PDB file of C-alpha atoms and ligand atoms in Angstrom:
ATOM      1  CA  MET A   1     143.519 111.154 110.065  1.00 85.00           C
ATOM      2  CA  LEU A   2     147.536 111.683 109.522  1.00 92.00           C
ATOM      3  CA  LYS A   3     148.733 110.892 106.119  1.00 97.00           C
ATOM      4  CA  SER A   4     152.439 110.595 106.132  1.00 98.00           C
ATOM      5  CA  VAL A   5     154.329 110.385 102.953  1.00 98.00           C
ATOM      6  CA  VAL A   6     158.165 109.902 102.901  1.00 98.00           C
ATOM      7  CA  PHE A   7     160.404 110.322  99.726  1.00 98.00           C
ATOM      8  CA  ASP A   8     163.858 108.888  98.733  1.00 98.00           C
ATOM      9  CA  LEU A   9     165.808 111.561  96.529  1.00 98.00           C
ATOM     10  CA  ASP A  10     168.172 110.389  93.866  1.00 97.00           C
ATOM     11  CA  GLY A  11     166.063 108.345  91.223  1.00 98.00           C
ATOM     12  CA  THR A  12     162.914 109.574  92.668  1.00 98.00           C
ATOM     13  CA  LEU A  13     162.520 113.256  93.453  1.00 98.00           C
ATOM     14  CA  ILE A  14     165.443 113.948  91.275  1.00 98.00           C
ATOM     15  CA  ASP A  15     167.466 112.115  88.115  1.00 98.00           C
ATOM     16  CA  SER A  16     171.108 113.104  89.442  1.00 97.00           C
ATOM     17  CA  ALA A  17     172.727 110.255  87.998  1.00 97.00           C
ATOM     18  CA  PRO A  18     174.351 112.461  85.234  1.00 97.00           C
ATOM     19  CA  ASP A  19     175.959 114.849  87.650  1.00 97.00           C
ATOM     20  CA  LEU A  20     177.260 111.737  90.021  1.00 97.00           C
ATOM     21  CA  HIS A  21     178.976 110.386  87.173  1.00 98.00           C
ATOM     22  CA  ARG A  22     180.245 113.671  85.635  1.00 97.00           C
ATOM     23  CA  ALA A  23     181.829 114.240  89.212  1.00 97.00           C
ATOM     24  CA  ALA A  24     183.296 110.467  89.313  1.00 98.00           C
ATOM     25  CA  ASN A  25     184.938 110.591  85.962  1.00 98.00           C
ATOM     26  CA  VAL A  26     186.427 114.248  86.948  1.00 97.00           C
ATOM     27  CA  VAL A  27     187.939 113.091  89.620  1.00 98.00           C
ATOM     28  CA  LEU A  28     188.993 109.560  87.886  1.00 98.00           C
ATOM     29  CA  ARG A  29     190.457 112.148  84.858  1.00 98.00           C
ATOM     30  CA  SER A  30     192.638 114.176  87.645  1.00 97.00           C
ATOM     31  CA  GLU A  31     194.225 111.123  88.879  1.00 96.00           C
ATOM     32  CA  GLY A  32     195.064 109.829  85.281  1.00 96.00           C
ATOM     33  CA  LEU A  33     192.733 106.787  85.767  1.00 96.00           C
ATOM     34  CA  PRO A  34     190.063 105.665  83.147  1.00 95.00           C
ATOM     35  CA  GLU A  35     186.612 106.779  83.326  1.00 97.00           C
ATOM     36  CA  ILE A  36     183.669 104.931  84.069  1.00 97.00           C
ATOM     37  CA  THR A  37     180.627 104.411  81.827  1.00 97.00           C
ATOM     38  CA  PHE A  38     177.174 106.411  82.483  1.00 97.00           C
ATOM     39  CA  ASP A  39     175.761 102.708  83.337  1.00 97.00           C
ATOM     40  CA  GLN A  40     178.233 101.854  85.618  1.00 97.00           C
ATOM     41  CA  ALA A  41     177.668 105.232  87.422  1.00 97.00           C
ATOM     42  CA  ARG A  42     173.967 104.355  87.333  1.00 96.00           C
ATOM     43  CA  SER A  43     174.500 100.913  89.164  1.00 96.00           C
ATOM     44  CA  PHE A  44     176.781 102.429  91.795  1.00 97.00           C
ATOM     45  CA  ILE A  45     173.967 104.519  93.116  1.00 97.00           C
ATOM     46  CA  GLY A  46     171.945 103.556  96.162  1.00 95.00           C
ATOM     47  CA  LYS A  47     174.269 103.356  99.035  1.00 95.00           C
ATOM     48  CA  GLY A  48     175.479 106.718  99.496  1.00 95.00           C
ATOM     49  CA  ALA A  49     178.522 108.508  98.090  1.00 96.00           C
ATOM     50  CA  SER A  50     181.217 106.950 100.182  1.00 95.00           C
ATOM     51  CA  VAL A  51     179.931 103.086  98.625  1.00 96.00           C
ATOM     52  CA  LEU A  52     179.641 104.771  95.117  1.00 97.00           C
ATOM     53  CA  ILE A  53     183.296 105.976  95.583  1.00 98.00           C
ATOM     54  CA  GLU A  54     184.045 102.310  96.974  1.00 97.00           C
ATOM     55  CA  ARG A  55     182.827 100.766  93.476  1.00 97.00           C
ATOM     56  CA  VAL A  56     184.528 103.157  91.671  1.00 98.00           C
ATOM     57  CA  VAL A  57     187.578 102.316  93.362  1.00 97.00           C
ATOM     58  CA  GLU A  58     187.117  98.834  92.666  1.00 97.00           C
ATOM     59  CA  SER A  59     186.496  98.862  89.112  1.00 96.00           C
ATOM     60  CA  VAL A  60     189.541 100.799  88.236  1.00 94.00           C
ATOM     61  CA  GLY A  61     191.846  98.498  90.078  1.00 93.00           C
ATOM     62  CA  LEU A  62     192.638 100.642  93.038  1.00 92.00           C
ATOM     63  CA  ALA A  63     190.881  98.322  95.830  1.00 89.00           C
ATOM     64  CA  ASP A  64     194.327  97.560  97.574  1.00 91.00           C
ATOM     65  CA  ASP A  65     195.392 101.217  97.965  1.00 93.00           C
ATOM     66  CA  PRO A  66     193.760 102.145 101.627  1.00 94.00           C
ATOM     67  CA  GLU A  67     194.418 105.686 100.428  1.00 96.00           C
ATOM     68  CA  ALA A  68     192.512 105.563  97.219  1.00 96.00           C
ATOM     69  CA  HIS A  69     189.377 105.734  98.611  1.00 97.00           C
ATOM     70  CA  PRO A  70     189.166 108.733 100.967  1.00 97.00           C
ATOM     71  CA  ARG A  71     191.349 110.813  98.520  1.00 97.00           C
ATOM     72  CA  LEU A  72     188.621 110.332  95.907  1.00 98.00           C
ATOM     73  CA  LEU A  73     185.804 110.391  98.159  1.00 98.00           C
ATOM     74  CA  GLY A  74     187.166 113.981  99.304  1.00 97.00           C
ATOM     75  CA  LYS A  75     187.683 115.052  95.460  1.00 98.00           C
ATOM     76  CA  PHE A  76     184.503 113.498  94.676  1.00 97.00           C
ATOM     77  CA  MET A  77     182.214 115.230  97.297  1.00 96.00           C
ATOM     78  CA  ARG A  78     183.856 118.618  96.040  1.00 96.00           C
ATOM     79  CA  GLU A  79     183.040 118.558  92.510  1.00 96.00           C
ATOM     80  CA  TYR A  80     179.606 117.155  92.787  1.00 96.00           C
ATOM     81  CA  GLU A  81     178.865 119.981  95.274  1.00 93.00           C
ATOM     82  CA  ARG A  82     180.573 122.639  93.070  1.00 91.00           C
ATOM     83  CA  ASP A  83     178.542 122.036  89.964  1.00 84.00           C
ATOM     84  CA  PRO A  84     175.269 119.770  90.151  1.00 88.00           C
ATOM     85  CA  ALA A  85     173.986 121.322  87.121  1.00 92.00           C
ATOM     86  CA  LEU A  86     173.099 117.886  85.358  1.00 96.00           C
ATOM     87  CA  THR A  87     170.518 117.391  87.659  1.00 96.00           C
ATOM     88  CA  VAL A  88     166.595 117.727  87.207  1.00 97.00           C
ATOM     89  CA  LEU A  89     163.813 116.981  88.709  1.00 98.00           C
ATOM     90  CA  TYR A  90     161.453 114.003  87.384  1.00 98.00           C
ATOM     91  CA  PRO A  91     158.379 115.219  85.453  1.00 98.00           C
ATOM     92  CA  GLY A  92     155.542 116.202  87.669  1.00 98.00           C
ATOM     93  CA  VAL A  93     157.330 116.168  90.881  1.00 98.00           C
ATOM     94  CA  ILE A  94     156.320 119.958  91.866  1.00 97.00           C
ATOM     95  CA  ASP A  95     152.458 119.386  90.834  1.00 98.00           C
ATOM     96  CA  ALA A  96     152.096 116.337  92.709  1.00 98.00           C
ATOM     97  CA  LEU A  97     153.889 117.616  95.856  1.00 98.00           C
ATOM     98  CA  ALA A  98     151.116 120.514  95.462  1.00 97.00           C
ATOM     99  CA  ARG A  99     148.510 117.955  95.192  1.00 97.00           C
ATOM    100  CA  LEU A 100     149.550 116.030  98.313  1.00 97.00           C
ATOM    101  CA  GLU A 101     149.825 119.255 100.161  1.00 96.00           C
ATOM    102  CA  LEU A 102     146.187 119.630  99.239  1.00 96.00           C
ATOM    103  CA  LEU A 103     144.903 116.153 100.257  1.00 95.00           C
ATOM    104  CA  GLY A 104     146.671 116.962 104.044  1.00 96.00           C
ATOM    105  CA  CYS A 105     149.780 115.035 103.715  1.00 97.00           C
ATOM    106  CA  ALA A 106     152.840 115.652 105.847  1.00 98.00           C
ATOM    107  CA  MET A 107     155.873 115.214 103.707  1.00 98.00           C
ATOM    108  CA  GLY A 108     159.405 114.128 104.485  1.00 98.00           C
ATOM    109  CA  LEU A 109     162.730 112.739 102.800  1.00 98.00           C
ATOM    110  CA  CYS A 110     164.780 109.912 103.705  1.00 98.00           C
ATOM    111  CA  THR A 111     167.967 109.771 101.579  1.00 98.00           C
ATOM    112  CA  ASN A 112     171.283 108.113 101.359  1.00 97.00           C
ATOM    113  CA  LYS A 113     173.073 111.276 100.328  1.00 96.00           C
ATOM    114  CA  PRO A 114     175.050 113.220 102.573  1.00 95.00           C
ATOM    115  CA  GLU A 115     173.560 116.085 104.368  1.00 96.00           C
ATOM    116  CA  ALA A 116     175.444 118.783 102.466  1.00 95.00           C
ATOM    117  CA  PRO A 117     174.401 117.991  98.707  1.00 95.00           C
ATOM    118  CA  THR A 118     170.949 116.787  99.993  1.00 96.00           C
ATOM    119  CA  HIS A 119     170.231 120.403 101.257  1.00 96.00           C
ATOM    120  CA  ILE A 120     171.571 122.100  98.279  1.00 94.00           C
ATOM    121  CA  ALA A 121     169.288 119.976  95.901  1.00 96.00           C
ATOM    122  CA  LEU A 122     166.207 120.490  98.066  1.00 97.00           C
ATOM    123  CA  LYS A 123     167.027 124.294  98.043  1.00 96.00           C
ATOM    124  CA  HIS A 124     167.983 124.396  94.484  1.00 95.00           C
ATOM    125  CA  PHE A 125     164.487 122.485  93.041  1.00 96.00           C
ATOM    126  CA  GLY A 126     162.288 124.555  96.005  1.00 96.00           C
ATOM    127  CA  LEU A 127     161.565 121.044  97.713  1.00 97.00           C
ATOM    128  CA  ASP A 128     162.460 122.169 101.168  1.00 97.00           C
ATOM    129  CA  ARG A 129     159.285 124.359 101.770  1.00 96.00           C
ATOM    130  CA  HIS A 130     157.302 120.951 100.952  1.00 97.00           C
ATOM    131  CA  LEU A 131     159.397 119.016 103.450  1.00 98.00           C
ATOM    132  CA  ARG A 132     158.441 118.962 106.948  1.00 98.00           C
ATOM    133  CA  ALA A 133     161.332 116.420 107.988  1.00 98.00           C
ATOM    134  CA  VAL A 134     164.709 115.242 106.211  1.00 98.00           C
ATOM    135  CA  ALA A 135     167.271 112.535 107.340  1.00 98.00           C
ATOM    136  CA  SER A 136     170.459 111.822 104.834  1.00 98.00           C
ATOM    137  CA  ALA A 137     173.103 109.406 104.830  1.00 96.00           C
ATOM    138  CA  ASP A 138     175.001 111.027 107.938  1.00 96.00           C
ATOM    139  CA  THR A 139     171.996 112.456 110.193  1.00 97.00           C
ATOM    140  CA  LEU A 140     172.162 109.115 112.301  1.00 98.00           C
ATOM    141  CA  PRO A 141     175.048 106.657 112.644  1.00 97.00           C
ATOM    142  CA  VAL A 142     173.310 104.373 110.631  1.00 98.00           C
ATOM    143  CA  ARG A 143     171.928 104.663 107.019  1.00 97.00           C
ATOM    144  CA  LYS A 144     169.423 102.838 104.810  1.00 98.00           C
ATOM    145  CA  PRO A 145     168.614 100.106 104.427  1.00 98.00           C
ATOM    146  CA  ASP A 146     168.889 100.394 108.306  1.00 98.00           C
ATOM    147  CA  PRO A 147     165.241 101.320 108.815  1.00 98.00           C
ATOM    148  CA  ALA A 148     166.262 104.081 111.908  1.00 98.00           C
ATOM    149  CA  PRO A 149     166.457 106.847 109.483  1.00 98.00           C
ATOM    150  CA  LEU A 150     163.034 106.301 107.694  1.00 98.00           C
ATOM    151  CA  ILE A 151     161.349 105.674 111.191  1.00 98.00           C
ATOM    152  CA  LYS A 152     162.892 108.729 112.695  1.00 98.00           C
ATOM    153  CA  VAL A 153     161.360 110.892 109.947  1.00 98.00           C
ATOM    154  CA  MET A 154     158.090 109.237 110.367  1.00 98.00           C
ATOM    155  CA  HIS A 155     158.100 110.076 113.789  1.00 98.00           C
ATOM    156  CA  ASP A 156     159.146 113.681 113.323  1.00 98.00           C
ATOM    157  CA  LEU A 157     156.063 113.940 110.828  1.00 98.00           C
ATOM    158  CA  GLY A 158     153.644 112.362 113.609  1.00 97.00           C
ATOM    159  CA  GLY A 159     153.221 109.032 112.525  1.00 93.00           C
ATOM    160  CA  PRO A 160     153.905 106.024 110.002  1.00 94.00           C
ATOM    161  CA  GLY A 161     152.809 106.275 106.703  1.00 97.00           C
ATOM    162  CA  LEU A 162     154.213 105.498 103.125  1.00 98.00           C
ATOM    163  CA  TYR A 163     157.611 105.259 101.995  1.00 98.00           C
ATOM    164  CA  VAL A 164     158.198 106.534  98.130  1.00 99.00           C
ATOM    165  CA  GLY A 165     161.430 105.368  96.483  1.00 98.00           C
ATOM    166  CA  ASP A 166     163.221 103.863  93.514  1.00 98.00           C
ATOM    167  CA  SER A 167     165.550 100.979  94.557  1.00 98.00           C
ATOM    168  CA  GLU A 168     165.919  97.741  96.583  1.00 97.00           C
ATOM    169  CA  VAL A 169     167.874  99.740  99.142  1.00 98.00           C
ATOM    170  CA  ASP A 170     164.417 101.778  99.803  1.00 98.00           C
ATOM    171  CA  ALA A 171     162.344  98.396  99.367  1.00 98.00           C
ATOM    172  CA  GLU A 172     164.301  96.835 101.820  1.00 98.00           C
ATOM    173  CA  THR A 173     164.308  99.682 104.190  1.00 98.00           C
ATOM    174  CA  ALA A 174     160.491 100.131 104.402  1.00 98.00           C
ATOM    175  CA  GLU A 175     160.083  96.490 104.709  1.00 98.00           C
ATOM    176  CA  ARG A 176     162.217  96.344 107.629  1.00 98.00           C
ATOM    177  CA  ALA A 177     160.502  99.501 108.765  1.00 98.00           C
ATOM    178  CA  GLY A 178     157.118  97.989 108.641  1.00 98.00           C
ATOM    179  CA  LEU A 179     155.456 100.348 105.912  1.00 98.00           C
ATOM    180  CA  PRO A 180     154.169 100.187 102.661  1.00 98.00           C
ATOM    181  CA  PHE A 181     156.352 100.756  99.908  1.00 98.00           C
ATOM    182  CA  VAL A 182     155.339 102.470  96.844  1.00 98.00           C
ATOM    183  CA  LEU A 183     158.066 101.969  93.907  1.00 98.00           C
ATOM    184  CA  PHE A 184     159.114 104.636  91.464  1.00 98.00           C
ATOM    185  CA  THR A 185     159.930 102.274  88.510  1.00 98.00           C
ATOM    186  CA  GLU A 186     161.916 105.098  86.775  1.00 98.00           C
ATOM    187  CA  GLY A 187     164.912 105.655  88.868  1.00 98.00           C
ATOM    188  CA  TYR A 188     167.806 103.369  89.377  1.00 97.00           C
ATOM    189  CA  ARG A 189     166.568 100.251  90.294  1.00 97.00           C
ATOM    190  CA  LYS A 190     168.585  97.234  89.281  1.00 95.00           C
ATOM    191  CA  SER A 191     166.101  94.356  89.608  1.00 96.00           C
ATOM    192  CA  PRO A 192     162.836  93.692  87.592  1.00 98.00           C
ATOM    193  CA  VAL A 193     159.919  95.806  89.337  1.00 98.00           C
ATOM    194  CA  GLU A 194     158.322  92.382  90.442  1.00 97.00           C
ATOM    195  CA  ASP A 195     161.600  91.358  92.470  1.00 97.00           C
ATOM    196  CA  LEU A 196     161.176  94.263  94.564  1.00 97.00           C
ATOM    197  CA  PRO A 197     158.536  94.081  97.259  1.00 97.00           C
ATOM    198  CA  HIS A 198     156.121  96.841  96.916  1.00 98.00           C
ATOM    199  CA  ALA A 199     152.395  97.926  97.566  1.00 98.00           C
ATOM    200  CA  TYR A 200     152.247 100.192  95.051  1.00 98.00           C
ATOM    201  CA  ALA A 201     154.345 101.344  91.733  1.00 98.00           C
ATOM    202  CA  PHE A 202     153.992 104.090  89.494  1.00 98.00           C
ATOM    203  CA  ASP A 203     155.851 105.415  86.231  1.00 98.00           C
ATOM    204  CA  HIS A 204     154.853 109.123  86.404  1.00 98.00           C
ATOM    205  CA  TRP A 205     154.501 111.361  89.383  1.00 98.00           C
ATOM    206  CA  ASP A 206     151.274 112.170  87.955  1.00 98.00           C
ATOM    207  CA  GLN A 207     149.858 108.885  89.436  1.00 98.00           C
ATOM    208  CA  LEU A 208     151.227 109.247  92.794  1.00 98.00           C
ATOM    209  CA  PRO A 209     148.520 111.893  94.712  1.00 98.00           C
ATOM    210  CA  GLY A 210     145.772 108.919  93.421  1.00 98.00           C
ATOM    211  CA  ILE A 211     147.698 106.482  94.812  1.00 98.00           C
ATOM    212  CA  VAL A 212     148.101 108.100  98.362  1.00 98.00           C
ATOM    213  CA  ALA A 213     144.515 109.284  98.382  1.00 97.00           C
ATOM    214  CA  GLN A 214     143.467 105.761  97.435  1.00 96.00           C
ATOM    215  CA  HIS A 215     145.459 104.380 100.322  1.00 97.00           C
ATOM    216  CA  PHE A 216     144.440 106.463 102.959  1.00 96.00           C
ATOM    217  CA  GLY A 217     141.215 106.930 101.566  1.00 91.00           C
ATOM    218  CA  ALA A 218     140.818 103.084 102.345  1.00 85.00           C
ATOM    219  CA  LEU A 219     142.524 103.187 105.651  1.00 84.00           C
ATOM    220  CA  GLU A 220     139.725 105.847 106.399  1.00 79.00           C
ATOM    221  CA  ALA A 221     136.887 103.674 105.269  1.00 76.00           C
TER     222      ALA A 221
HETATM  223  O1  PGA B 301     173.199 108.736  96.764  1.00 84.19           O
HETATM  224  C1  PGA B 301     172.873 107.335  96.904  1.00 84.19           C
HETATM  225  O2  PGA B 301     173.381 106.713  96.697  1.00 84.19           O
HETATM  226  C2  PGA B 301     171.159 107.258  97.239  1.00 84.19           C
HETATM  227  O3  PGA B 301     170.878 107.912  97.375  1.00 84.19           O
HETATM  228  P1  PGA B 301     168.855 108.124  97.378  1.00 84.19           P
HETATM  229  O4  PGA B 301     169.197 107.106  98.762  1.00 84.19           O
HETATM  230  O5  PGA B 301     168.588 109.475  97.814  1.00 84.19           O
HETATM  231  O6  PGA B 301     168.762 107.284  96.303  1.00 84.19           O
HETATM  232 MG1   MG B 302     167.310 106.215  95.225  1.00 84.19          MG
END
């Protein structure tokens, strides 16, 4: 049977918050504005770069300036793409993807990160060779929590399966797509684990192949 598994990117496969925080503060310094804390930056992640910069603009009191958002977003994207050197894979990701491949899984990605930095990260970490279908924030006219990008990736893989992510947005997206959600608890969620609807949860990637095998095994039985 088809075993599709689709992943979220930030806070799930890669820990990118240190770079998103760094790039935001490079922009704020260039504008002579106060920096934001790491916890603020982390709490702004989940709905894509445009929303992250919206939150940055609000937090430094520039919400009334209509030019602030496009200017800061442009600077932010250039800075973030120029040097994402602090970003790391979560421990065990590559081993887990190799084991999922051996289980016969067809794997894809559905992220709210824009296409350009998504592909830079996938290539840099060698994730691109495992992922047969990808939807980023700007692949379709809508992004998560709209279920359309996730449904498109599942369709490109050949049919519905599991969605693996770290956030409220991911849980909502899976629910709206009618798919079981697998929650990685070590990412950027803001609410307690029990408040996010999920079928399975894991805190280390070495647990995921077992969850996937159990899920599809039960369907086959
Ligand atoms: O860039 C973001 O805000 C979120 O990205 P993600 O969907 O990969 O978690
Ligand atoms: Mg995420």
